[in-house]
mmCIF file of C-alpha atoms in Angstrom:
data_model
loop_
_atom_site.group_PDB
_atom_site.id
_atom_site.type_symbol
_atom_site.label_atom_id
_atom_site.label_comp_id
_atom_site.label_asym_id
_atom_site.label_seq_id
_atom_site.Cartn_x
_atom_site.Cartn_y
_atom_site.Cartn_z
ATOM 1 C CA MET Q 1 4.122 -21.867 -20.201
ATOM 2 C CA ILE Q 2 0.784 -23.366 -21.095
ATOM 3 C CA PHE Q 3 0.205 -24.647 -24.607
ATOM 4 C CA MET Q 4 -3.234 -24.836 -26.105
ATOM 5 C CA THR Q 5 -3.700 -27.942 -28.253
ATOM 6 C CA ASN Q 6 -5.029 -27.727 -31.804
ATOM 7 C CA ARG Q 7 -4.118 -24.063 -31.996
ATOM 8 C CA HIS Q 8 -1.592 -21.920 -33.790
ATOM 9 C CA GLU Q 9 1.749 -20.853 -32.289
ATOM 10 C CA THR Q 10 0.308 -17.382 -31.787
ATOM 11 C CA ASP Q 11 -2.198 -18.844 -29.327
ATOM 12 C CA LEU Q 12 0.595 -19.459 -26.814
ATOM 13 C CA VAL Q 13 -0.572 -18.253 -23.421
ATOM 14 C CA ASN Q 14 1.395 -17.918 -20.216
ATOM 15 C CA GLU Q 15 0.072 -17.963 -16.658
ATOM 16 C CA ASP Q 16 0.465 -14.180 -16.231
ATOM 17 C CA THR Q 17 -1.778 -13.555 -19.220
ATOM 18 C CA LEU Q 18 -4.440 -15.854 -17.799
ATOM 19 C CA LYS Q 19 -4.388 -14.124 -14.411
ATOM 20 C CA LYS Q 20 -4.774 -10.672 -15.942
ATOM 21 C CA LYS Q 21 -7.846 -11.629 -17.951
ATOM 22 C CA ARG Q 22 -9.845 -13.267 -15.163
ATOM 23 C CA GLY Q 23 -12.735 -11.377 -13.639
ATOM 24 C CA ARG Q 24 -13.831 -7.844 -14.207
ATOM 25 C CA PRO Q 25 -11.296 -5.032 -14.403
ATOM 26 C CA LYS Q 26 -10.629 -3.003 -11.256
ATOM 27 C CA CYS Q 27 -13.192 -0.295 -10.657
ATOM 28 C CA PHE Q 28 -11.095 1.618 -8.147
ATOM 29 C CA ASP Q 29 -7.895 3.626 -7.938
ATOM 30 C CA GLU Q 30 -5.379 1.423 -6.126
ATOM 31 C CA GLN Q 31 -3.401 4.406 -4.796
ATOM 32 C CA GLN Q 32 -6.516 5.937 -3.228
ATOM 33 C CA VAL Q 33 -7.483 2.584 -1.725
ATOM 34 C CA LEU Q 34 -3.990 2.131 -0.279
ATOM 35 C CA GLU Q 35 -4.028 5.613 1.226
ATOM 36 C CA LYS Q 36 -7.423 5.035 2.863
ATOM 37 C CA ALA Q 37 -6.366 1.588 4.107
ATOM 38 C CA MET Q 38 -3.129 3.030 5.469
ATOM 39 C CA LEU Q 39 -5.052 5.656 7.432
ATOM 40 C CA LEU Q 40 -7.496 3.065 8.773
ATOM 41 C CA PHE Q 41 -4.745 0.675 9.895
ATOM 42 C CA TRP Q 42 -2.752 3.612 11.283
ATOM 43 C CA GLU Q 43 -5.680 4.859 13.351
ATOM 44 C CA HIS Q 44 -7.126 1.550 14.581
ATOM 45 C CA GLY Q 45 -4.329 -1.004 14.177
ATOM 46 C CA TYR Q 46 -4.349 -4.275 12.263
ATOM 47 C CA GLU Q 47 -6.306 -6.407 14.747
ATOM 48 C CA ALA Q 48 -9.041 -3.824 15.351
ATOM 49 C CA THR Q 49 -9.644 -3.244 11.628
ATOM 50 C CA SER Q 50 -12.080 -5.757 10.164
ATOM 51 C CA ILE Q 51 -12.725 -6.651 6.540
ATOM 52 C CA SER Q 52 -16.111 -4.983 6.962
ATOM 53 C CA ASP Q 53 -14.406 -1.782 8.195
ATOM 54 C CA LEU Q 54 -12.079 -1.889 5.209
ATOM 55 C CA THR Q 55 -14.728 -2.507 2.557
ATOM 56 C CA HIS Q 56 -16.908 0.253 4.010
ATOM 57 C CA ALA Q 57 -14.092 2.833 4.255
ATOM 58 C CA LEU Q 58 -12.506 1.884 0.929
ATOM 59 C CA GLU Q 59 -15.877 1.739 -0.842
ATOM 60 C CA ILE Q 60 -15.064 -1.591 -2.481
ATOM 61 C CA THR Q 61 -16.557 -5.048 -2.170
ATOM 62 C CA ALA Q 62 -14.898 -7.886 -0.275
ATOM 63 C CA PRO Q 63 -14.340 -9.862 -3.515
ATOM 64 C CA SER Q 64 -12.596 -6.815 -5.033
ATOM 65 C CA LEU Q 65 -10.390 -6.506 -1.958
ATOM 66 C CA TYR Q 66 -9.467 -10.192 -2.064
ATOM 67 C CA SER Q 67 -8.891 -10.088 -5.821
ATOM 68 C CA ALA Q 68 -6.600 -7.059 -5.639
ATOM 69 C CA PHE Q 69 -4.700 -7.755 -2.408
ATOM 70 C CA GLY Q 70 -5.201 -11.430 -1.566
ATOM 71 C CA ASP Q 71 -6.424 -10.904 1.986
ATOM 72 C CA LYS Q 72 -6.381 -8.438 4.870
ATOM 73 C CA ALA Q 73 -2.697 -9.121 5.543
ATOM 74 C CA GLY Q 74 -1.831 -8.502 1.889
ATOM 75 C CA LEU Q 75 -3.619 -5.143 2.008
ATOM 76 C CA PHE Q 76 -1.880 -4.332 5.287
ATOM 77 C CA TYR Q 77 1.575 -5.037 3.843
ATOM 78 C CA LYS Q 78 0.807 -2.960 0.748
ATOM 79 C CA SER Q 79 -0.438 -0.128 2.969
ATOM 80 C CA ILE Q 80 2.839 -0.293 4.922
ATOM 81 C CA ASP Q 81 4.728 -0.009 1.625
ATOM 82 C CA TYR Q 82 2.535 2.986 0.771
ATOM 83 C CA TYR Q 83 3.256 4.506 4.189
ATOM 84 C CA LEU Q 84 7.005 4.057 3.780
ATOM 85 C CA ALA Q 85 6.917 5.604 0.308
ATOM 86 C CA HIS Q 86 4.664 8.574 1.141
ATOM 87 C CA GLU Q 87 4.630 9.254 4.883
ATOM 88 C CA ALA Q 88 7.774 7.963 6.562
ATOM 89 C CA CYS Q 89 10.765 10.184 7.107
ATOM 90 C CA PRO Q 90 13.275 9.815 4.257
ATOM 91 C CA ILE Q 91 16.135 9.020 6.629
ATOM 92 C CA GLU Q 92 18.564 7.869 3.936
ATOM 93 C CA THR Q 93 18.118 11.049 1.922
ATOM 94 C CA ILE Q 94 18.535 13.259 4.974
ATOM 95 C CA PHE Q 95 21.734 11.570 6.108
ATOM 96 C CA LEU Q 96 23.226 11.438 2.615
ATOM 97 C CA GLU Q 97 22.535 15.099 1.857
ATOM 98 C CA ALA Q 98 23.397 16.668 5.222
ATOM 99 C CA LYS Q 99 26.828 18.219 5.533
ATOM 100 C CA THR Q 100 27.421 16.965 9.066
ATOM 101 C CA ALA Q 101 26.003 14.274 11.334
ATOM 102 C CA LYS Q 102 24.693 16.958 13.706
ATOM 103 C CA ILE Q 103 22.756 18.642 10.908
ATOM 104 C CA ALA Q 104 21.458 15.264 9.746
ATOM 105 C CA PHE Q 105 20.114 14.406 13.215
ATOM 106 C CA GLU Q 106 18.536 17.852 13.592
ATOM 107 C CA LEU Q 107 16.838 17.550 10.198
ATOM 108 C CA TYR Q 108 15.738 13.997 10.959
ATOM 109 C CA LEU Q 109 14.202 14.943 14.315
ATOM 110 C CA TYR Q 110 12.540 18.059 12.892
ATOM 111 C CA ASP Q 111 11.085 16.083 9.981
ATOM 112 C CA ASN Q 112 9.769 13.387 12.328
ATOM 113 C CA VAL Q 113 8.091 15.901 14.619
ATOM 114 C CA LYS Q 114 6.539 17.642 11.618
ATOM 115 C CA ARG Q 115 5.194 14.324 10.287
ATOM 116 C CA LEU Q 116 3.907 13.124 13.664
ATOM 117 C CA VAL Q 117 1.693 16.148 14.309
ATOM 118 C CA GLN Q 118 -0.072 16.504 10.961
ATOM 119 C CA PRO Q 119 -3.688 17.528 11.606
ATOM 120 C CA ASN Q 120 -5.147 15.299 8.868
ATOM 121 C CA LYS Q 121 -3.260 12.146 9.918
ATOM 122 C CA PRO Q 122 -3.565 9.861 12.949
ATOM 123 C CA ALA Q 123 -1.231 10.692 15.817
ATOM 124 C CA GLY Q 124 2.151 9.026 16.009
ATOM 125 C CA CYS Q 125 3.801 6.602 13.651
ATOM 126 C CA MET Q 126 1.934 3.850 11.796
ATOM 127 C CA LEU Q 127 4.687 1.365 12.531
#
């Protein structure tokens, strides 16, 4: 906690409060940015995707990217989390809900094939 001298008790400020108030508020939808970043990394890979590529595709400035995600690696890790939550095969759910192991494997393979050949997504698996 950080205490402000010569102030009232109600002026108590913690570090989280200070971080939230710095800079301008976000002018972009984080979910949309993560989806676009995911697709860019998925199609070109981490090394071949530059900050310039990201800022152009995501329609945000470099300072906004750094402020929201820390750096390129931070955005990459968040885009992997987004991928796992929205694109990856829900293997745990399939195996928990299937009546037999054979059915689970069939459903898992079918779901993977279906996900890997989507026309609006890059080919293959992001990971």
